XYZ file of C-alpha atoms in Angstrom:
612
model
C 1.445 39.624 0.057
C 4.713 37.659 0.951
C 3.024 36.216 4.370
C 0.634 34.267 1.481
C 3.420 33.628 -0.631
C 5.495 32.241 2.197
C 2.589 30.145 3.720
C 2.356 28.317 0.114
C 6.280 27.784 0.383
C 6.151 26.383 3.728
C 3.354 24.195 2.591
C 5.331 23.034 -0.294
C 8.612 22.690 1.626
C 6.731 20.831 4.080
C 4.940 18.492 1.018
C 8.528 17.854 0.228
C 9.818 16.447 3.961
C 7.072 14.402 4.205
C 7.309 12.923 0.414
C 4.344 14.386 -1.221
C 6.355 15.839 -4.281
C 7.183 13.034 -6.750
C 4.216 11.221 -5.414
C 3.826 8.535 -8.373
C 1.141 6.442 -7.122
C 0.850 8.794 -3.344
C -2.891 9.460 -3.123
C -1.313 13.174 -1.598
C 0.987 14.233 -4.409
C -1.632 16.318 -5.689
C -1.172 19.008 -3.526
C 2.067 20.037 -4.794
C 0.611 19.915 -7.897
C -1.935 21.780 -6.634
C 0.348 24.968 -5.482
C 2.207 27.051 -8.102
C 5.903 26.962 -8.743
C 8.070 29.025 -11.114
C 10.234 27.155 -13.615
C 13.159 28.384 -15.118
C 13.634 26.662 -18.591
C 16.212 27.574 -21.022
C 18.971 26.406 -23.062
C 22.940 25.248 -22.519
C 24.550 28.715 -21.529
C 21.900 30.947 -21.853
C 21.940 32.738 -18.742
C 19.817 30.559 -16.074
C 22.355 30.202 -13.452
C 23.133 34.175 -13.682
C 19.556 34.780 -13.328
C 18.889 32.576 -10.148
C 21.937 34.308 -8.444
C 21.140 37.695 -9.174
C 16.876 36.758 -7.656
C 18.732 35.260 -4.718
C 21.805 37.620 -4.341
C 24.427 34.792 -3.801
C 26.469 33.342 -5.888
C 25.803 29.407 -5.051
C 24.930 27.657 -8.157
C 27.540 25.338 -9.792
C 29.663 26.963 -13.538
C 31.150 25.464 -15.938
C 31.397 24.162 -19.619
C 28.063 21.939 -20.945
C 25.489 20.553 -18.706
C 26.480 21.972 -15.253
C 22.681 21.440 -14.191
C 22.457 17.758 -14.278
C 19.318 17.524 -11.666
C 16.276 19.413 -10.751
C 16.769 22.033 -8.134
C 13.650 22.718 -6.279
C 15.182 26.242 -4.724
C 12.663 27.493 -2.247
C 13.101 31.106 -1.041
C 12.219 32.431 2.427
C 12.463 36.302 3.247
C 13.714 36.721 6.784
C 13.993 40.131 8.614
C 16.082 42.553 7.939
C 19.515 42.033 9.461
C 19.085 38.060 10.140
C 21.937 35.402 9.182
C 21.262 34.113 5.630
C 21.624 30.316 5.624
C 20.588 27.438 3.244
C 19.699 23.994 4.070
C 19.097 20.727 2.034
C 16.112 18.318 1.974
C 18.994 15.707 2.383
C 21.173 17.122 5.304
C 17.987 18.577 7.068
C 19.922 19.381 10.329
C 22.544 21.787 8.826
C 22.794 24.635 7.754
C 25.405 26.631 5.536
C 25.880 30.299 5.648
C 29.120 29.609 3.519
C 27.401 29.371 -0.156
C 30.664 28.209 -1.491
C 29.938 25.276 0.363
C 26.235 25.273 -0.788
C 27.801 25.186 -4.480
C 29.942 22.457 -3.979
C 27.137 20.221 -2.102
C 25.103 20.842 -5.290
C 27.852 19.424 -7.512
C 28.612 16.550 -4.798
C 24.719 15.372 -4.319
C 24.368 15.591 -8.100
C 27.476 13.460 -8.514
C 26.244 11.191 -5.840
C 23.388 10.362 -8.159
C 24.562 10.710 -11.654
C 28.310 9.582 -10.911
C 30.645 11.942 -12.072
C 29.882 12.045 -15.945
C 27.266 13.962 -17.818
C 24.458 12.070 -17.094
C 21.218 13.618 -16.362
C 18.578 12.350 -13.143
C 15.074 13.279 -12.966
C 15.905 13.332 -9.103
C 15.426 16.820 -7.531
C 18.008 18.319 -5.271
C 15.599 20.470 -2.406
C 17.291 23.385 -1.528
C 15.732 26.236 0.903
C 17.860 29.692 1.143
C 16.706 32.258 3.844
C 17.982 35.788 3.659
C 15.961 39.249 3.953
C 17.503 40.450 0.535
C 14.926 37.548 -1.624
C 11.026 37.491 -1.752
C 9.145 34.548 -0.912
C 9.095 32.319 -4.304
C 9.818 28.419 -5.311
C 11.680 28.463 -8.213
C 12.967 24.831 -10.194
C 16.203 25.232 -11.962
C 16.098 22.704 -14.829
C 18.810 21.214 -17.020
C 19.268 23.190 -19.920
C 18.602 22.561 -23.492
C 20.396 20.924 -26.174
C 20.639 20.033 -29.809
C 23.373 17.571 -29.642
C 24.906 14.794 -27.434
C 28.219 15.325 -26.566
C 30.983 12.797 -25.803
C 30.296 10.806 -22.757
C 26.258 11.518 -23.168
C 23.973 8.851 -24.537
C 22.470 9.747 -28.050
C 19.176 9.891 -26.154
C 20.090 12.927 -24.375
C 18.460 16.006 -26.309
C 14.803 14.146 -25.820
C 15.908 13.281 -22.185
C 16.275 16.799 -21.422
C 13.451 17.727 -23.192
C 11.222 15.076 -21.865
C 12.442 15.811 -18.004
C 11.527 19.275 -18.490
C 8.123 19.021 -19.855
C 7.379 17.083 -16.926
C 7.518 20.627 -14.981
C 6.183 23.146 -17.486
C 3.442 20.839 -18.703
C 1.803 20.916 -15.263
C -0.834 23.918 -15.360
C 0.078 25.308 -12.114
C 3.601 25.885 -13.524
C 5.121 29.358 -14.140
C 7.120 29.296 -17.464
C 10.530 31.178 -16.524
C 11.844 31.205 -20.254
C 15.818 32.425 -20.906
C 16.558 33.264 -23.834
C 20.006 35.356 -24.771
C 19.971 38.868 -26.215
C 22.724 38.026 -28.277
C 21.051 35.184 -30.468
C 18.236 35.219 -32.629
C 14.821 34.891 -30.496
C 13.221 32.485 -33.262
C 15.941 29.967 -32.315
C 15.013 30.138 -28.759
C 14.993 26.575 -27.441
C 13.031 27.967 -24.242
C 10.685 29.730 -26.385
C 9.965 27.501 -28.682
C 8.726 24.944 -25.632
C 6.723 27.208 -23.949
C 4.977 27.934 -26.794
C 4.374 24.216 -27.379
C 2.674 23.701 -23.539
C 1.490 27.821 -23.463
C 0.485 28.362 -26.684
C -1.358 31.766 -25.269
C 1.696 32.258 -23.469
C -0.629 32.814 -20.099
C 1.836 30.888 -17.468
C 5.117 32.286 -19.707
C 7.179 35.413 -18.062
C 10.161 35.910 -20.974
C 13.771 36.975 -19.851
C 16.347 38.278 -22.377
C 20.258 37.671 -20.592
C 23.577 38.902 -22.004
C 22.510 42.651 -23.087
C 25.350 44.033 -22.348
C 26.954 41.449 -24.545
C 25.551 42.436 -28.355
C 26.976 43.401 -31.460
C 27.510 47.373 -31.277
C 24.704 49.186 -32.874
C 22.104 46.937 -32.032
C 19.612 46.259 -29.300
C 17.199 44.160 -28.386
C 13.813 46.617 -27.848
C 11.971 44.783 -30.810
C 11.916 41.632 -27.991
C 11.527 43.475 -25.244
C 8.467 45.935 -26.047
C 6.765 42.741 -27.416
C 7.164 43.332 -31.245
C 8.982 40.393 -32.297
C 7.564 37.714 -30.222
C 4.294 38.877 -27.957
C 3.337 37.369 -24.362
C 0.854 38.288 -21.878
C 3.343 39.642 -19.599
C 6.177 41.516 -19.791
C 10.018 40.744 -21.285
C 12.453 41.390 -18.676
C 15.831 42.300 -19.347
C 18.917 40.644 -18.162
C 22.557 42.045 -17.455
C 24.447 39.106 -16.062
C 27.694 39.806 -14.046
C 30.766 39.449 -16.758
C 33.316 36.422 -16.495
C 35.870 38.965 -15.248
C 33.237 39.858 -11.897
C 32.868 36.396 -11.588
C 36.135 35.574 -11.424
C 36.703 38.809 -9.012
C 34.164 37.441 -6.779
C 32.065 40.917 -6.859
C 29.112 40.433 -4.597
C 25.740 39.568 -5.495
C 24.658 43.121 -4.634
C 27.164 45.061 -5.867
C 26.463 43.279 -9.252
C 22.617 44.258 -8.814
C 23.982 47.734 -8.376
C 25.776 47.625 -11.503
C 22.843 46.525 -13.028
C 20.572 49.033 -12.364
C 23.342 51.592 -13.275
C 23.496 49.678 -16.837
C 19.565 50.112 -17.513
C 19.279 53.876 -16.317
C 22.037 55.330 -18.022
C 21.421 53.006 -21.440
C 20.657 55.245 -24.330
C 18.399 52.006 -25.614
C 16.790 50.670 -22.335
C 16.529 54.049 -20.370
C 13.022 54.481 -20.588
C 12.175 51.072 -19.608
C 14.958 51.216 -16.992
C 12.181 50.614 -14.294
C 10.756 47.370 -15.578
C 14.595 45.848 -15.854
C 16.568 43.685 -14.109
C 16.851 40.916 -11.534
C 15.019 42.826 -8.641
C 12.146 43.771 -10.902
C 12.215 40.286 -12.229
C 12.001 38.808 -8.305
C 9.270 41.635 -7.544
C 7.070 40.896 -10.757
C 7.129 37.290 -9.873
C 6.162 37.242 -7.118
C 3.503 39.666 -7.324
C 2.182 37.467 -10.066
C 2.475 34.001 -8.060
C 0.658 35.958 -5.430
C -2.126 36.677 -7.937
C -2.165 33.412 -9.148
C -2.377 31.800 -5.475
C -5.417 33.742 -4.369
C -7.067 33.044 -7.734
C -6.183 29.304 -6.474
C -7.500 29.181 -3.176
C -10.925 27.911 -3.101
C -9.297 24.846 -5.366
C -6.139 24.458 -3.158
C -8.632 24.464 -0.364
C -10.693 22.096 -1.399
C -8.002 19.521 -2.416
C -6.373 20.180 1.413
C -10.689 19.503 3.034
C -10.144 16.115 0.366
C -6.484 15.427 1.933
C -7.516 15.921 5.511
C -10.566 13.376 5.267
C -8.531 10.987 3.400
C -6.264 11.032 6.077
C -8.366 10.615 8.875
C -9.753 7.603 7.526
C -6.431 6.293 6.900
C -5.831 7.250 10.508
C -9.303 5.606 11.539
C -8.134 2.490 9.822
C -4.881 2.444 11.038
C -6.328 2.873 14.860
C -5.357 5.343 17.215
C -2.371 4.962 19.809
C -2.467 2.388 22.567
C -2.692 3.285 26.203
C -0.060 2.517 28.662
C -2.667 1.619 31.384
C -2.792 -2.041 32.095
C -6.630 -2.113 32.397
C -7.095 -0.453 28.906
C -4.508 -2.529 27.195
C -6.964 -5.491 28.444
C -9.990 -3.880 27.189
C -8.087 -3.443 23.934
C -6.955 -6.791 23.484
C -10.817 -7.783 24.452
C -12.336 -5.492 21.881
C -9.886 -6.911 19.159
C -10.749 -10.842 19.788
C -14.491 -9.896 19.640
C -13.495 -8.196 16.372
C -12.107 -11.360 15.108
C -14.903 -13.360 16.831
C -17.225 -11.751 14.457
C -15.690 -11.937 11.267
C -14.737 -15.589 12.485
C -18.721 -16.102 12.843
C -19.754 -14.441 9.798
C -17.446 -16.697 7.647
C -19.548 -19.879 9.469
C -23.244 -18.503 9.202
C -22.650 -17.323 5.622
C -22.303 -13.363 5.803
C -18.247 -14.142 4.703
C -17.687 -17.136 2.050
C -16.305 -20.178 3.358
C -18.306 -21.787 5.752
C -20.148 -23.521 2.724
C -17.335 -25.545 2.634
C -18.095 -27.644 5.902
C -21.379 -28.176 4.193
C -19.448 -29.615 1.384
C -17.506 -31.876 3.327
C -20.665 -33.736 4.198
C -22.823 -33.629 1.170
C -19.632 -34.694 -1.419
C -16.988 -35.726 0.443
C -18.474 -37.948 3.459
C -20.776 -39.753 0.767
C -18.245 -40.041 -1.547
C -15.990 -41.525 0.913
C -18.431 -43.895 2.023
C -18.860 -45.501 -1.768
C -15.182 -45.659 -1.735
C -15.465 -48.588 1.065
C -14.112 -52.142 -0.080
C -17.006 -53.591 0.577
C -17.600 -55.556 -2.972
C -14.321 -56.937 -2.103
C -15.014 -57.264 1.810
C -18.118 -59.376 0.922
C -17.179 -61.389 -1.991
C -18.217 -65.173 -1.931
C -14.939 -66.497 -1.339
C -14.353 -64.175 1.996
C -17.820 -64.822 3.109
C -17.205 -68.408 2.856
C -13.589 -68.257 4.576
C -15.022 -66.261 7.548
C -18.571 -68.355 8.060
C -16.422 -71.256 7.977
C -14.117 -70.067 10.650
C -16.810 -68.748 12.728
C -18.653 -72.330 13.242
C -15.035 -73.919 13.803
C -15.684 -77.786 13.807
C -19.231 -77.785 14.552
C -21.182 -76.358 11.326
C -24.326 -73.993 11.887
C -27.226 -75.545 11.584
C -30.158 -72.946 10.330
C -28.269 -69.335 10.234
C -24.388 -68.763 10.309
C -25.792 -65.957 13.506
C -21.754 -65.956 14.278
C -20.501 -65.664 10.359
C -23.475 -63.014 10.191
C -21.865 -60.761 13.474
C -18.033 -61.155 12.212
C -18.691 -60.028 8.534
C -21.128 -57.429 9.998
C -18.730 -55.951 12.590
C -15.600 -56.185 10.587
C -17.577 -54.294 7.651
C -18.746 -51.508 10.156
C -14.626 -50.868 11.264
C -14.375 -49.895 8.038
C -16.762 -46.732 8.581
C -14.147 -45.718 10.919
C -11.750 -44.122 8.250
C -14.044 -41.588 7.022
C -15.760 -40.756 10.577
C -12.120 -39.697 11.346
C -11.591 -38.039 7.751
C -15.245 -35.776 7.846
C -13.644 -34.420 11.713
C -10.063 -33.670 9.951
C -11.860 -32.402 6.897
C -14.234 -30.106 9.251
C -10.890 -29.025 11.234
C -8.939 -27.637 8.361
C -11.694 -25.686 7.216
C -11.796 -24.582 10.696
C -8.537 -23.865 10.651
C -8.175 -21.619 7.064
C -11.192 -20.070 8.843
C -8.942 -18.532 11.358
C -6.143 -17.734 9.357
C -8.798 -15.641 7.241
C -10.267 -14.031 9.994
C -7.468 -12.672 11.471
C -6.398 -11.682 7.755
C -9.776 -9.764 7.274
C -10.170 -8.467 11.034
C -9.058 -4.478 10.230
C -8.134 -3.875 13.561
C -5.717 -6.273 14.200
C -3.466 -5.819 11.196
C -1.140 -3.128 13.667
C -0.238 -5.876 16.257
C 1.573 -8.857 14.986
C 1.888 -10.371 18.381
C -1.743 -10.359 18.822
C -2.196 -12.008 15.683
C -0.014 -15.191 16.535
C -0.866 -15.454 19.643
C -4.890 -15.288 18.815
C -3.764 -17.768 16.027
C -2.310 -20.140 18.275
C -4.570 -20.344 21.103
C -7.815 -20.732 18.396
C -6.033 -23.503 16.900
C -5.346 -25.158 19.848
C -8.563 -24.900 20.592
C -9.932 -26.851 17.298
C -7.557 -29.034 18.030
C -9.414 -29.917 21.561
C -12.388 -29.734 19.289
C -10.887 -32.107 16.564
C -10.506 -34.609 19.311
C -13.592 -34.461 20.811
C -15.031 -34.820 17.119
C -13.324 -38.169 16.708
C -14.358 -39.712 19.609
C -17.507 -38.697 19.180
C -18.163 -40.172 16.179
C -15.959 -43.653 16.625
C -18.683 -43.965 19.688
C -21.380 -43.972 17.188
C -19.540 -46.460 14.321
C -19.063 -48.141 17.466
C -22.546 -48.292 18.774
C -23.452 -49.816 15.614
C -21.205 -52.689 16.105
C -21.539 -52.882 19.758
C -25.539 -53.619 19.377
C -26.974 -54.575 15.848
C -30.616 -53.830 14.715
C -32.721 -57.541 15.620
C -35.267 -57.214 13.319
C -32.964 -57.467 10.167
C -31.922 -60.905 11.698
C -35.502 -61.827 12.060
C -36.217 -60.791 9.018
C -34.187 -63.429 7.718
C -36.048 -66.837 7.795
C -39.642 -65.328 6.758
C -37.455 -64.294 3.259
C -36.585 -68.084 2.759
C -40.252 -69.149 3.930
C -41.539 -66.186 1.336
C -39.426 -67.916 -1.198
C -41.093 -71.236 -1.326
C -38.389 -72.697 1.418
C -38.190 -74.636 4.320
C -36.164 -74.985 7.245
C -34.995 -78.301 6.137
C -33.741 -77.193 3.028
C -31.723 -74.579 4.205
C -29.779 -76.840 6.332
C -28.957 -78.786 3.111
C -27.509 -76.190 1.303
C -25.937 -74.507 3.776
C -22.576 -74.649 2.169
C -23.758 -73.889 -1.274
C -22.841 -70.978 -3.610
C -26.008 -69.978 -3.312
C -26.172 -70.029 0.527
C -22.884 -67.288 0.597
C -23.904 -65.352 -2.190
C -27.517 -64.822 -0.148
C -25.584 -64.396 3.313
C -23.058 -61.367 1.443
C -26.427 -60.090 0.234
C -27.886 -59.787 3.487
C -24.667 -58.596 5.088
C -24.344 -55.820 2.385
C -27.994 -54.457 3.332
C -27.449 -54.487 7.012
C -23.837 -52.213 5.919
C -25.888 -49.836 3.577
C -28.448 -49.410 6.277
C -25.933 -48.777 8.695
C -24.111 -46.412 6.323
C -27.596 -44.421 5.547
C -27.483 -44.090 9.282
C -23.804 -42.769 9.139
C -24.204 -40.314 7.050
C -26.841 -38.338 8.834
C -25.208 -38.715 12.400
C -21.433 -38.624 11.375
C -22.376 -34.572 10.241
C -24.926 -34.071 13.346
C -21.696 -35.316 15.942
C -18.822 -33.174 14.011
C -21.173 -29.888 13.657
C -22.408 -30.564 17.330
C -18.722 -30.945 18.532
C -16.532 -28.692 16.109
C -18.732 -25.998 14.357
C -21.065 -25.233 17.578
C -18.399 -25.452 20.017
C -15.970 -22.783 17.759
C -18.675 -20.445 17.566
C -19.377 -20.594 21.071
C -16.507 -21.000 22.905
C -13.061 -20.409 20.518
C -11.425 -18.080 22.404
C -13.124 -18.937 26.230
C -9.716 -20.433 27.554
C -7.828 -17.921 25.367
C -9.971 -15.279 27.437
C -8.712 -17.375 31.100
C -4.927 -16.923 30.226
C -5.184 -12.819 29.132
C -7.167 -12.195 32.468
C -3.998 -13.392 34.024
C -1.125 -11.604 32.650
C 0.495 -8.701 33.321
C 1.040 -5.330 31.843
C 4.419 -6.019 30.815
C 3.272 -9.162 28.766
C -0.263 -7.249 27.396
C 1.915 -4.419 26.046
C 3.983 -7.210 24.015
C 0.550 -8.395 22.705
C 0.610 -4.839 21.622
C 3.303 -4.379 20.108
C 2.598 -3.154 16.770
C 4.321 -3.480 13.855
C 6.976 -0.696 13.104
C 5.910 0.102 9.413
C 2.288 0.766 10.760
C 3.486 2.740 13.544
C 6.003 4.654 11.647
C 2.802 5.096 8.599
C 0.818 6.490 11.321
C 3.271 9.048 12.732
C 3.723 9.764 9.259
C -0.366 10.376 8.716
C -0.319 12.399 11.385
C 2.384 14.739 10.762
C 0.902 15.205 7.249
C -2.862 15.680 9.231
C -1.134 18.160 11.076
C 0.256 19.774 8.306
C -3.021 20.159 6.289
C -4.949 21.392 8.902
C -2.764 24.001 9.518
C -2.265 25.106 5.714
C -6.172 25.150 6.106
C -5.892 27.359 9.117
C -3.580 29.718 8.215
C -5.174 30.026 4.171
C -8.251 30.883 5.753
C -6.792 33.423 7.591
C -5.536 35.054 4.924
C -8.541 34.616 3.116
C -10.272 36.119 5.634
C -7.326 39.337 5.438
C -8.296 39.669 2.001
């Protein structure tokens, strides 16, 4: 029975270390949840403390006046063998242990201070305690604060609903075991305990009633009524209660010497004889633990389940977060290798269309690249009064005599520089897109998220890269605005003199009016034709030269020198590329300690399972 019992309280115990219990928003709470616990709920000076001590047969817990029990103590008990050392030790000070339980008593009232300061101030902040001794039975009991009606001085107002409200976190939970304390010497209807268990366990299923302070009524009376179920029924048993007196406590009579006392009290009661054998703390510790036994194997198949659900969770978390690197030089290499073809291929998808963004190179040259090119001052550029100004210096003192051919080549050329700006612009357009590109890839690559290095480093070296790219771009495309310039199309100037013929004109006549408005406004005309049919041209081969430099050349060859410089390093400087960041490396150690953990809570319920 108690090998189950205690395989449930290591499981819980180790929930705790690895910071399962309290989970919030961690996906693995749930299996504390999952596992049964024992709460002891009751109000100001009822008893709890007394009861506790007298199930773990040392007197530990912090006394006083008021609200001694200002946090939740998670108090997990751990039968050892017969004759061992009993020691405790705390979730916080994990590498001590006390066997002096004075000194357990005062760390209580210190890490409750530590929290709450020293005032009477509640925190919903448990205090872990384990206790192992071979005179308790395997059990996980929560000591709660206990309840009030009124705030006293020094308490907020808010303080009877705090309490309540803290401890209805616990006995809400259906998994929890409903430890109620009531005093024999007050009226059970006013039972603050009672009265909230029957709010959250209205069949009173999960509720185990305990009557303290016996020994402590009015002469002539006795509390049977309670405790045979006649006055207020549950599903299990009332347990009776005789606490050591404030004289024994002051006398520092041992745990057991009280229990003794105790079960002298019940057998030699003229009231209680006959139930003598379902009395008192040891019963109490027995039938609990018989019945969190019960409930446990009742609980298996679901507690197994949620562990199979924990353990696959888990792994993928460990799957994602990718197994430990290698020491070997030659596997760190193949590491590093694997990872840049990861990013390779999320870098690729985002430029063929599988990942959004490579759209946007598209829309550099259908919007931005025509746009650009409507922007150009050439209304301005070509206006009558420049065309005029730079026909007029092109013929210097000799005037042309049929076609200005030298006026025609300097407003032609100088219009074509001005395709220049956004030939540069659609190659630094392409390259930041590039360039977010990247940064997003190495953002979305899964695998490299653990090494930080890795990531700059990639970062760097692709970058560099576009820039190389960038440049390439440029000149590529100044060539062609270039070309354009360096050799214009002839049969636009031949074109020319059949359009005055076709107009009803002559040679001779265009030499007379060669300096007329209409002779400049005709010559900007033609100019501006030759400059859209130019810019036509543009704006096909300006995308065909960036694409052919930028976009192919990323795709193909990103990472190629990138691939050069990691061929020649070391082991030394590949486990730096490595080096992976400490928060993912301490969350994996951390995933597997709790993989470890389930799996063996799996193991060992199945055997027990099986022992069934």
């Amino acid at each position: 029975m108690e090998s189950l019992i205690g395989l449930v309280n290591r499981i819980q115990r180790a929930c705790t270390v690895l910071g399962d219990y309290g989970g919030g928003d961690n996906a693995f709470s749930s299996l504390w949840e999952a596992l049964p616990t024992v709460a002891v709920v009751g109000g100001q000076s009822s008893g709890k403390s007394s009861v506790l001590e007298s199930i773990v047969g040392r007197d530990f817990l912090p006394r006083g006046s008021g609200i001694v029990t200002r946090r939740p103590l998670v108090l997990q008990l751990h039968k050892t063998e017969d004759g061992s050392q009993e020691y405790a030790e705390f979730l916080h000070l994990p590498k001590r242990r006390f066997t002096d339980f004075s000194v357990v008593r005062k760390e209580i009232q210190d890490e409750t201070d530590r929290i709450t300061g020293k005032t009477k101030q509640i925190s919903p902040v448990p205090i872990h305690l384990s206790i192992y001794s071979p005179n308790v039975v395997n059990l996980t009991l929560i000591d709660l604060p206990g309840l009030t009606k009124v705030a006293i001085e020094g308490q907020p107002e808010s303080i009877v609903q705090d309490i309540e409200a803290m401890v209805r976190t616990y006995v809400e939970k259906p998994n929890c075991i409903i430890l109620a304390i009531s005093p024999a010497n007050q009226d059970i209807a006013t039972s603050d305990a009672i009265k909230l268990a029957r709010e959250v366990d209205p069949t009173g299923e999960r509720t185990f009633g305990v009557l303290t302070k016996l020994d402590l009524m009015d002469k002539g009376t006795n509390a049977l009524d309670v405790l045979e179920g006649r006055s207020y029924r549950l599903q299990h048993p009332w347990v009776g209660i005789v606490n050591r007196s404030q004289a024994d406590i002051n006398k520092n009579i041992d745990m057991i010497v009280a229990r003794r006392k105790e079960r002298e009290y019940f057998a030699t009661s003229p009231d209680y004889g006959h139930l003598s054998n379902k009395m008192g703390s040891e019963y109490l510790a027995k039938l609990l633990s018989k019945h969190l036994e019960s409930v446990i194997r009742a609980r298996i198949p679901s507690i197994t389940s949620l562990i199979n659900k924990s353990i696959d969770e888990l792994e993928s978390e460990m799957d994602h977060l990718g197994r430990p690197i290698a020491v070997d030089a030659g596997a760190q290499l193949y590491t590093i290798l694997e990872l840049c073809r990861a990013f390779d291929k999320v870098f690729k998808e985002h430029l063929d269309g599988g990942r959004p963004g490579g759209d946007r190179i598209y829309g550099v040259f259908d919007n931005q690249l025509p746009a650009a090119l409507r922007k150009l001052p050439f209304d301005r550029h070509l206006s009558q009064q420049n065309v005029r100004r730079v026909v007029s210096e092109a013929d210097g003192y000799q005037p042309h005599l049929i076609a200005p051919e030298q006026g025609y080549r300097r407003l032609i050329e100088s219009s074509l520089n001005y395709f220049r700006g956004p030939a540069e612009a659609s190659a630094d357009a392409v390259h930041f897109v590039l360039k977010e590109l990247v940064r997003k890839s190495i953002a979305e690559t899964q695998e490299l998220r653990r090494f930080p290095s890795l990531q700059a480093e990639l970062a760097a070296a692709a970058n560099e890269a576009l820039e190389r790219f960038r440049n390439d771009s440029k000149k590529t495309v100044l060539r062609l605005v270039d070309m354009e310039s360096s050799y214009l199309t002839v049969d636009f100037f031949r074109r020319l003199p059949q359009e005055v013929d076709n107009k009803g004109g002559n040679p001779a006549s265009s030499t007379v009016d060669r300096y007329t408005e209409m002779h400049f406004r005709r010559i900007g005309s033609n100019v501006s034709s030759y400059v859209g049919m130019v810019s036509e041209t543009l704006k096909n081969t300006i995308p065909k030269a960036v694409v052919h430099c930028q976009v192919r050349e990323a795709k193909q060859s990103l990472l190629n020198y990138f691939y050069t410089q990691i061929g020649k390093k070391e082991g030394k400087q590949l486990s730096q590329l490595l080096d992976e960041d400490p928060a993912l490396m301490e969350r994996r150690l951390e995933c597997a300690k709790r993989l470890e953990l389930y799996k063996a809570a799996r193991d060992e319920i199945d055997s027990v399972s099986w022992a069934r």
